[in-house]
mmCIF file with all atom_site columns, C-alpha atoms in Angstrom:
data_model
loop_
_atom_site.group_PDB
_atom_site.id
_atom_site.type_symbol
_atom_site.label_atom_id
_atom_site.label_alt_id
_atom_site.label_comp_id
_atom_site.label_asym_id
_atom_site.label_entity_id
_atom_site.label_seq_id
_atom_site.pdbx_PDB_ins_code
_atom_site.Cartn_x
_atom_site.Cartn_y
_atom_site.Cartn_z
_atom_site.occupancy
_atom_site.B_iso_or_equiv
_atom_site.pdbx_formal_charge
_atom_site.auth_seq_id
_atom_site.auth_comp_id
_atom_site.auth_asym_id
_atom_site.auth_atom_id
_atom_site.pdbx_PDB_model_num
ATOM 1   C CA . UNK L 1 1   ? 80.674 112.020 10.355 1.00 0.00 ? 1122 UNK L CA 1
ATOM 2   C CA . UNK L 1 2   ? 81.002 114.265 13.895 1.00 0.00 ? 1123 UNK L CA 1
ATOM 3   C CA . UNK L 1 3   ? 83.259 116.630 15.508 1.00 0.00 ? 1124 UNK L CA 1
ATOM 4   C CA . UNK L 1 4   ? 85.699 115.645 18.623 1.00 0.00 ? 1125 UNK L CA 1
ATOM 5   C CA . UNK L 1 5   ? 84.415 119.156 20.011 1.00 0.00 ? 1126 UNK L CA 1
ATOM 6   C CA . UNK L 1 6   ? 80.599 118.990 20.035 1.00 0.00 ? 1127 UNK L CA 1
ATOM 7   C CA . UNK L 1 7   ? 77.565 116.481 20.951 1.00 0.00 ? 1128 UNK L CA 1
ATOM 8   C CA . UNK L 1 8   ? 74.544 116.999 20.508 1.00 0.00 ? 1129 UNK L CA 1
ATOM 9   C CA . UNK L 1 9   ? 71.223 115.687 22.121 1.00 0.00 ? 1130 UNK L CA 1
ATOM 10  C CA . UNK L 1 10  ? 68.534 115.837 19.760 1.00 0.00 ? 1131 UNK L CA 1
ATOM 11  C CA . UNK L 1 11  ? 65.421 116.325 22.309 1.00 0.00 ? 1132 UNK L CA 1
ATOM 12  C CA . UNK L 1 12  ? 61.516 116.941 21.205 1.00 0.00 ? 1133 UNK L CA 1
ATOM 13  C CA . UNK L 1 13  ? 59.739 118.938 24.057 1.00 0.00 ? 1134 UNK L CA 1
ATOM 14  C CA . UNK L 1 14  ? 57.062 118.121 26.077 1.00 0.00 ? 1135 UNK L CA 1
ATOM 15  C CA . UNK L 1 15  ? 54.200 120.525 25.530 1.00 0.00 ? 1136 UNK L CA 1
ATOM 16  C CA . UNK L 1 16  ? 53.827 120.991 29.869 1.00 0.00 ? 1137 UNK L CA 1
ATOM 17  C CA . UNK L 1 17  ? 57.738 121.223 30.174 1.00 0.00 ? 1138 UNK L CA 1
ATOM 18  C CA . UNK L 1 18  ? 58.642 124.036 27.410 1.00 0.00 ? 1139 UNK L CA 1
ATOM 19  C CA . UNK L 1 19  ? 60.691 126.804 28.474 1.00 0.00 ? 1140 UNK L CA 1
ATOM 20  C CA . UNK L 1 20  ? 59.374 130.011 27.128 1.00 0.00 ? 1141 UNK L CA 1
ATOM 21  C CA . UNK L 1 21  ? 58.993 128.852 23.531 1.00 0.00 ? 1142 UNK L CA 1
ATOM 22  C CA . UNK L 1 22  ? 57.169 126.144 21.835 1.00 0.00 ? 1143 UNK L CA 1
ATOM 23  C CA . UNK L 1 23  ? 59.641 125.367 19.522 1.00 0.00 ? 1144 UNK L CA 1
ATOM 24  C CA . UNK L 1 24  ? 61.780 122.406 19.189 1.00 0.00 ? 1145 UNK L CA 1
ATOM 25  C CA . UNK L 1 25  ? 64.825 122.356 21.557 1.00 0.00 ? 1146 UNK L CA 1
ATOM 26  C CA . UNK L 1 26  ? 68.220 120.672 20.699 1.00 0.00 ? 1147 UNK L CA 1
ATOM 27  C CA . UNK L 1 27  ? 70.670 120.568 23.934 1.00 0.00 ? 1148 UNK L CA 1
ATOM 28  C CA . UNK L 1 28  ? 74.536 121.073 23.132 1.00 0.00 ? 1149 UNK L CA 1
ATOM 29  C CA . UNK L 1 29  ? 76.905 119.724 25.450 1.00 0.00 ? 1150 UNK L CA 1
ATOM 30  C CA . UNK L 1 30  ? 80.283 121.438 25.057 1.00 0.00 ? 1151 UNK L CA 1
ATOM 31  C CA . UNK L 1 31  ? 83.644 122.319 26.932 1.00 0.00 ? 1152 UNK L CA 1
ATOM 32  C CA . UNK L 1 32  ? 84.546 125.746 28.261 1.00 0.00 ? 1153 UNK L CA 1
ATOM 33  C CA . UNK L 1 33  ? 88.327 125.612 26.749 1.00 0.00 ? 1154 UNK L CA 1
ATOM 34  C CA . UNK L 1 34  ? 87.209 126.584 22.978 1.00 0.00 ? 1155 UNK L CA 1
ATOM 35  C CA . UNK L 1 35  ? 87.778 130.684 22.359 1.00 0.00 ? 1156 UNK L CA 1
ATOM 36  C CA . UNK L 1 36  ? 86.819 132.754 19.987 1.00 0.00 ? 1157 UNK L CA 1
ATOM 37  C CA . UNK L 1 37  ? 88.839 132.725 16.580 1.00 0.00 ? 1158 UNK L CA 1
ATOM 38  C CA . UNK L 1 38  ? 89.609 128.790 17.341 1.00 0.00 ? 1159 UNK L CA 1
ATOM 39  C CA . UNK L 1 39  ? 88.437 126.377 15.041 1.00 0.00 ? 1160 UNK L CA 1
ATOM 40  C CA . UNK L 1 40  ? 86.185 124.789 17.602 1.00 0.00 ? 1161 UNK L CA 1
ATOM 41  C CA . UNK L 1 41  ? 84.618 127.714 18.188 1.00 0.00 ? 1162 UNK L CA 1
ATOM 42  C CA . UNK L 1 42  ? 84.093 128.567 14.965 1.00 0.00 ? 1163 UNK L CA 1
ATOM 43  C CA . UNK L 1 43  ? 82.371 125.590 14.832 1.00 0.00 ? 1164 UNK L CA 1
ATOM 44  C CA . UNK L 1 44  ? 80.007 125.946 17.410 1.00 0.00 ? 1165 UNK L CA 1
ATOM 45  C CA . UNK L 1 45  ? 79.233 129.561 16.383 1.00 0.00 ? 1166 UNK L CA 1
ATOM 46  C CA . UNK L 1 46  ? 78.126 127.584 12.564 1.00 0.00 ? 1167 UNK L CA 1
ATOM 47  C CA . UNK L 1 47  ? 75.980 125.329 14.784 1.00 0.00 ? 1168 UNK L CA 1
ATOM 48  C CA . UNK L 1 48  ? 74.249 127.336 16.829 1.00 0.00 ? 1169 UNK L CA 1
ATOM 49  C CA . UNK L 1 49  ? 73.049 129.556 13.201 1.00 0.00 ? 1170 UNK L CA 1
ATOM 50  C CA . UNK L 1 50  ? 72.336 126.557 11.825 1.00 0.00 ? 1171 UNK L CA 1
ATOM 51  C CA . UNK L 1 51  ? 70.110 125.553 14.538 1.00 0.00 ? 1172 UNK L CA 1
ATOM 52  C CA . UNK L 1 52  ? 68.156 128.654 14.588 1.00 0.00 ? 1173 UNK L CA 1
ATOM 53  C CA . UNK L 1 53  ? 67.870 129.218 11.108 1.00 0.00 ? 1174 UNK L CA 1
ATOM 54  C CA . UNK L 1 54  ? 66.330 125.418 10.982 1.00 0.00 ? 1175 UNK L CA 1
ATOM 55  C CA . UNK L 1 55  ? 63.398 126.568 13.513 1.00 0.00 ? 1176 UNK L CA 1
ATOM 56  C CA . UNK L 1 56  ? 65.422 124.806 17.100 1.00 0.00 ? 1177 UNK L CA 1
ATOM 57  C CA . UNK L 1 57  ? 65.759 126.747 20.203 1.00 0.00 ? 1178 UNK L CA 1
ATOM 58  C CA . UNK L 1 58  ? 69.332 125.631 21.991 1.00 0.00 ? 1179 UNK L CA 1
ATOM 59  C CA . UNK L 1 59  ? 70.222 124.901 25.056 1.00 0.00 ? 1180 UNK L CA 1
ATOM 60  C CA . UNK L 1 60  ? 73.665 125.060 26.293 1.00 0.00 ? 1181 UNK L CA 1
ATOM 61  C CA . UNK L 1 61  ? 75.604 125.150 29.994 1.00 0.00 ? 1182 UNK L CA 1
ATOM 62  C CA . UNK L 1 62  ? 75.137 128.902 29.572 1.00 0.00 ? 1183 UNK L CA 1
ATOM 63  C CA . UNK L 1 63  ? 78.709 129.643 30.303 1.00 0.00 ? 1184 UNK L CA 1
ATOM 64  C CA . UNK L 1 64  ? 81.828 130.178 28.076 1.00 0.00 ? 1185 UNK L CA 1
ATOM 65  C CA . UNK L 1 65  ? 83.735 128.356 25.166 1.00 0.00 ? 1186 UNK L CA 1
ATOM 66  C CA . UNK L 1 66  ? 81.587 125.847 23.624 1.00 0.00 ? 1187 UNK L CA 1
ATOM 67  C CA . UNK L 1 67  ? 78.750 126.973 24.917 1.00 0.00 ? 1188 UNK L CA 1
ATOM 68  C CA . UNK L 1 68  ? 79.062 130.622 24.084 1.00 0.00 ? 1189 UNK L CA 1
ATOM 69  C CA . UNK L 1 69  ? 79.849 130.210 20.782 1.00 0.00 ? 1190 UNK L CA 1
ATOM 70  C CA . UNK L 1 70  ? 76.332 128.145 19.989 1.00 0.00 ? 1191 UNK L CA 1
ATOM 71  C CA . UNK L 1 71  ? 74.083 130.791 21.743 1.00 0.00 ? 1192 UNK L CA 1
ATOM 72  C CA . UNK L 1 72  ? 76.219 133.607 19.987 1.00 0.00 ? 1193 UNK L CA 1
ATOM 73  C CA . UNK L 1 73  ? 75.507 131.658 16.608 1.00 0.00 ? 1194 UNK L CA 1
ATOM 74  C CA . UNK L 1 74  ? 71.797 130.897 17.932 1.00 0.00 ? 1195 UNK L CA 1
ATOM 75  C CA . UNK L 1 75  ? 71.124 134.408 19.537 1.00 0.00 ? 1196 UNK L CA 1
ATOM 76  C CA . UNK L 1 76  ? 72.599 136.208 16.538 1.00 0.00 ? 1197 UNK L CA 1
ATOM 77  C CA . UNK L 1 77  ? 70.301 134.090 14.052 1.00 0.00 ? 1198 UNK L CA 1
ATOM 78  C CA . UNK L 1 78  ? 67.647 135.243 15.884 1.00 0.00 ? 1199 UNK L CA 1
ATOM 79  C CA . UNK L 1 79  ? 66.804 132.015 17.666 1.00 0.00 ? 1200 UNK L CA 1
ATOM 80  C CA . UNK L 1 80  ? 65.703 131.413 21.551 1.00 0.00 ? 1201 UNK L CA 1
ATOM 81  C CA . UNK L 1 81  ? 69.249 130.444 23.805 1.00 0.00 ? 1202 UNK L CA 1
ATOM 82  C CA . UNK L 1 82  ? 68.187 129.084 26.977 1.00 0.00 ? 1203 UNK L CA 1
ATOM 83  C CA . UNK L 1 83  ? 71.385 128.446 29.299 1.00 0.00 ? 1204 UNK L CA 1
ATOM 84  C CA . UNK L 1 84  ? 71.353 126.017 32.179 1.00 0.00 ? 1205 UNK L CA 1
ATOM 85  C CA . UNK L 1 85  ? 73.704 127.491 34.959 1.00 0.00 ? 1206 UNK L CA 1
ATOM 86  C CA . UNK L 1 86  ? 75.104 126.343 38.267 1.00 0.00 ? 1207 UNK L CA 1
ATOM 87  C CA . UNK L 1 87  ? 75.922 127.995 41.609 1.00 0.00 ? 1208 UNK L CA 1
ATOM 88  C CA . UNK L 1 88  ? 78.683 125.002 42.223 1.00 0.00 ? 1209 UNK L CA 1
ATOM 89  C CA . UNK L 1 89  ? 80.435 126.262 39.348 1.00 0.00 ? 1210 UNK L CA 1
ATOM 90  C CA . UNK L 1 90  ? 80.308 129.984 39.593 1.00 0.00 ? 1211 UNK L CA 1
ATOM 91  C CA . UNK L 1 91  ? 81.524 128.964 43.274 1.00 0.00 ? 1212 UNK L CA 1
ATOM 92  C CA . UNK L 1 92  ? 84.646 127.617 42.011 1.00 0.00 ? 1213 UNK L CA 1
ATOM 93  C CA . UNK L 1 93  ? 85.092 129.961 38.957 1.00 0.00 ? 1214 UNK L CA 1
ATOM 94  C CA . UNK L 1 94  ? 84.314 133.556 38.143 1.00 0.00 ? 1215 UNK L CA 1
ATOM 95  C CA . UNK L 1 95  ? 82.340 133.622 35.299 1.00 0.00 ? 1216 UNK L CA 1
ATOM 96  C CA . UNK L 1 96  ? 78.499 134.518 34.780 1.00 0.00 ? 1217 UNK L CA 1
ATOM 97  C CA . UNK L 1 97  ? 76.031 133.166 31.814 1.00 0.00 ? 1218 UNK L CA 1
ATOM 98  C CA . UNK L 1 98  ? 77.153 134.477 28.322 1.00 0.00 ? 1219 UNK L CA 1
ATOM 99  C CA . UNK L 1 99  ? 75.310 137.768 27.025 1.00 0.00 ? 1220 UNK L CA 1
ATOM 100 C CA . UNK L 1 100 ? 73.728 135.318 24.626 1.00 0.00 ? 1221 UNK L CA 1
ATOM 101 C CA . UNK L 1 101 ? 71.809 133.581 27.205 1.00 0.00 ? 1222 UNK L CA 1
ATOM 102 C CA . UNK L 1 102 ? 67.743 134.858 26.908 1.00 0.00 ? 1223 UNK L CA 1
ATOM 103 C CA . UNK L 1 103 ? 66.340 132.479 29.360 1.00 0.00 ? 1224 UNK L CA 1
ATOM 104 C CA . UNK L 1 104 ? 68.403 131.452 32.313 1.00 0.00 ? 1225 UNK L CA 1
ATOM 105 C CA . UNK L 1 105 ? 67.612 128.131 34.100 1.00 0.00 ? 1226 UNK L CA 1
ATOM 106 C CA . UNK L 1 106 ? 69.786 128.224 37.625 1.00 0.00 ? 1227 UNK L CA 1
ATOM 107 C CA . UNK L 1 107 ? 70.455 124.903 38.889 1.00 0.00 ? 1228 UNK L CA 1
ATOM 108 C CA . UNK L 1 108 ? 72.501 124.181 42.517 1.00 0.00 ? 1229 UNK L CA 1
ATOM 109 C CA . UNK L 1 109 ? 74.577 121.649 41.685 1.00 0.00 ? 1230 UNK L CA 1
ATOM 110 C CA . UNK L 1 110 ? 76.638 119.648 38.950 1.00 0.00 ? 1231 UNK L CA 1
ATOM 111 C CA . UNK L 1 111 ? 74.132 117.047 38.518 1.00 0.00 ? 1232 UNK L CA 1
ATOM 112 C CA . UNK L 1 112 ? 70.947 118.701 38.959 1.00 0.00 ? 1233 UNK L CA 1
ATOM 113 C CA . UNK L 1 113 ? 72.313 120.778 35.888 1.00 0.00 ? 1234 UNK L CA 1
ATOM 114 C CA . UNK L 1 114 ? 72.813 117.818 33.774 1.00 0.00 ? 1235 UNK L CA 1
ATOM 115 C CA . UNK L 1 115 ? 69.671 116.351 34.929 1.00 0.00 ? 1236 UNK L CA 1
ATOM 116 C CA . UNK L 1 116 ? 67.706 119.742 33.828 1.00 0.00 ? 1237 UNK L CA 1
ATOM 117 C CA . UNK L 1 117 ? 69.507 119.227 30.632 1.00 0.00 ? 1238 UNK L CA 1
ATOM 118 C CA . UNK L 1 118 ? 68.423 116.268 29.487 1.00 0.00 ? 1239 UNK L CA 1
ATOM 119 C CA . UNK L 1 119 ? 64.911 116.174 31.275 1.00 0.00 ? 1240 UNK L CA 1
ATOM 120 C CA . UNK L 1 120 ? 63.343 119.091 30.212 1.00 0.00 ? 1241 UNK L CA 1
ATOM 121 C CA . UNK L 1 121 ? 62.879 117.724 26.973 1.00 0.00 ? 1242 UNK L CA 1
ATOM 122 C CA . UNK L 1 122 ? 61.225 114.360 26.187 1.00 0.00 ? 1243 UNK L CA 1
ATOM 123 C CA . UNK L 1 123 ? 63.099 111.640 24.878 1.00 0.00 ? 1244 UNK L CA 1
ATOM 124 C CA . UNK L 1 124 ? 63.095 110.597 21.534 1.00 0.00 ? 1245 UNK L CA 1
ATOM 125 C CA . UNK L 1 125 ? 61.605 107.083 21.535 1.00 0.00 ? 1246 UNK L CA 1
ATOM 126 C CA . UNK L 1 126 ? 64.172 104.044 21.180 1.00 0.00 ? 1247 UNK L CA 1
ATOM 127 C CA . UNK L 1 127 ? 62.524 102.244 18.587 1.00 0.00 ? 1248 UNK L CA 1
ATOM 128 C CA . UNK L 1 128 ? 63.535 104.901 16.005 1.00 0.00 ? 1249 UNK L CA 1
ATOM 129 C CA . UNK L 1 129 ? 66.586 106.284 14.782 1.00 0.00 ? 1250 UNK L CA 1
ATOM 130 C CA . UNK L 1 130 ? 66.745 109.793 14.424 1.00 0.00 ? 1251 UNK L CA 1
ATOM 131 C CA . UNK L 1 131 ? 69.933 111.717 12.955 1.00 0.00 ? 1252 UNK L CA 1
ATOM 132 C CA . UNK L 1 132 ? 70.539 115.235 12.536 1.00 0.00 ? 1253 UNK L CA 1
ATOM 133 C CA . UNK L 1 133 ? 73.496 116.290 10.001 1.00 0.00 ? 1254 UNK L CA 1
ATOM 134 C CA . UNK L 1 134 ? 74.474 120.040 9.598  1.00 0.00 ? 1255 UNK L CA 1
ATOM 135 C CA . UNK L 1 135 ? 77.294 120.687 7.234  1.00 0.00 ? 1256 UNK L CA 1
ATOM 136 C CA . UNK L 1 136 ? 80.133 123.078 9.382  1.00 0.00 ? 1257 UNK L CA 1
#
């Protein structure tokens, strides 16, 4: 069961690396193509709301499309939103972080951005299976 538009990385923050919130953080990877009003955008928006209402902070790439929708849903539900942005992206695409990003983590390269999304939270142990299901 899943969406072809959203990939979730379920993470648990390390106490020494948590952003400006003590909440558990979920990183949502998603594309820039979904537009407001589209099914993909609305699903991502609902996911952001569900995550925030469940007590999670969200971390996205911080820009448009799925990243914007998740950020908007989480912010409107009172959640914390971190956007991991990138100089390389902004050098070739005229885009700024979306208005719902509360905390921006800027990276110089796409590679650094990906690593930051993955490394600024501690991984779930491999010997356990974790499932998080939200009915969209």
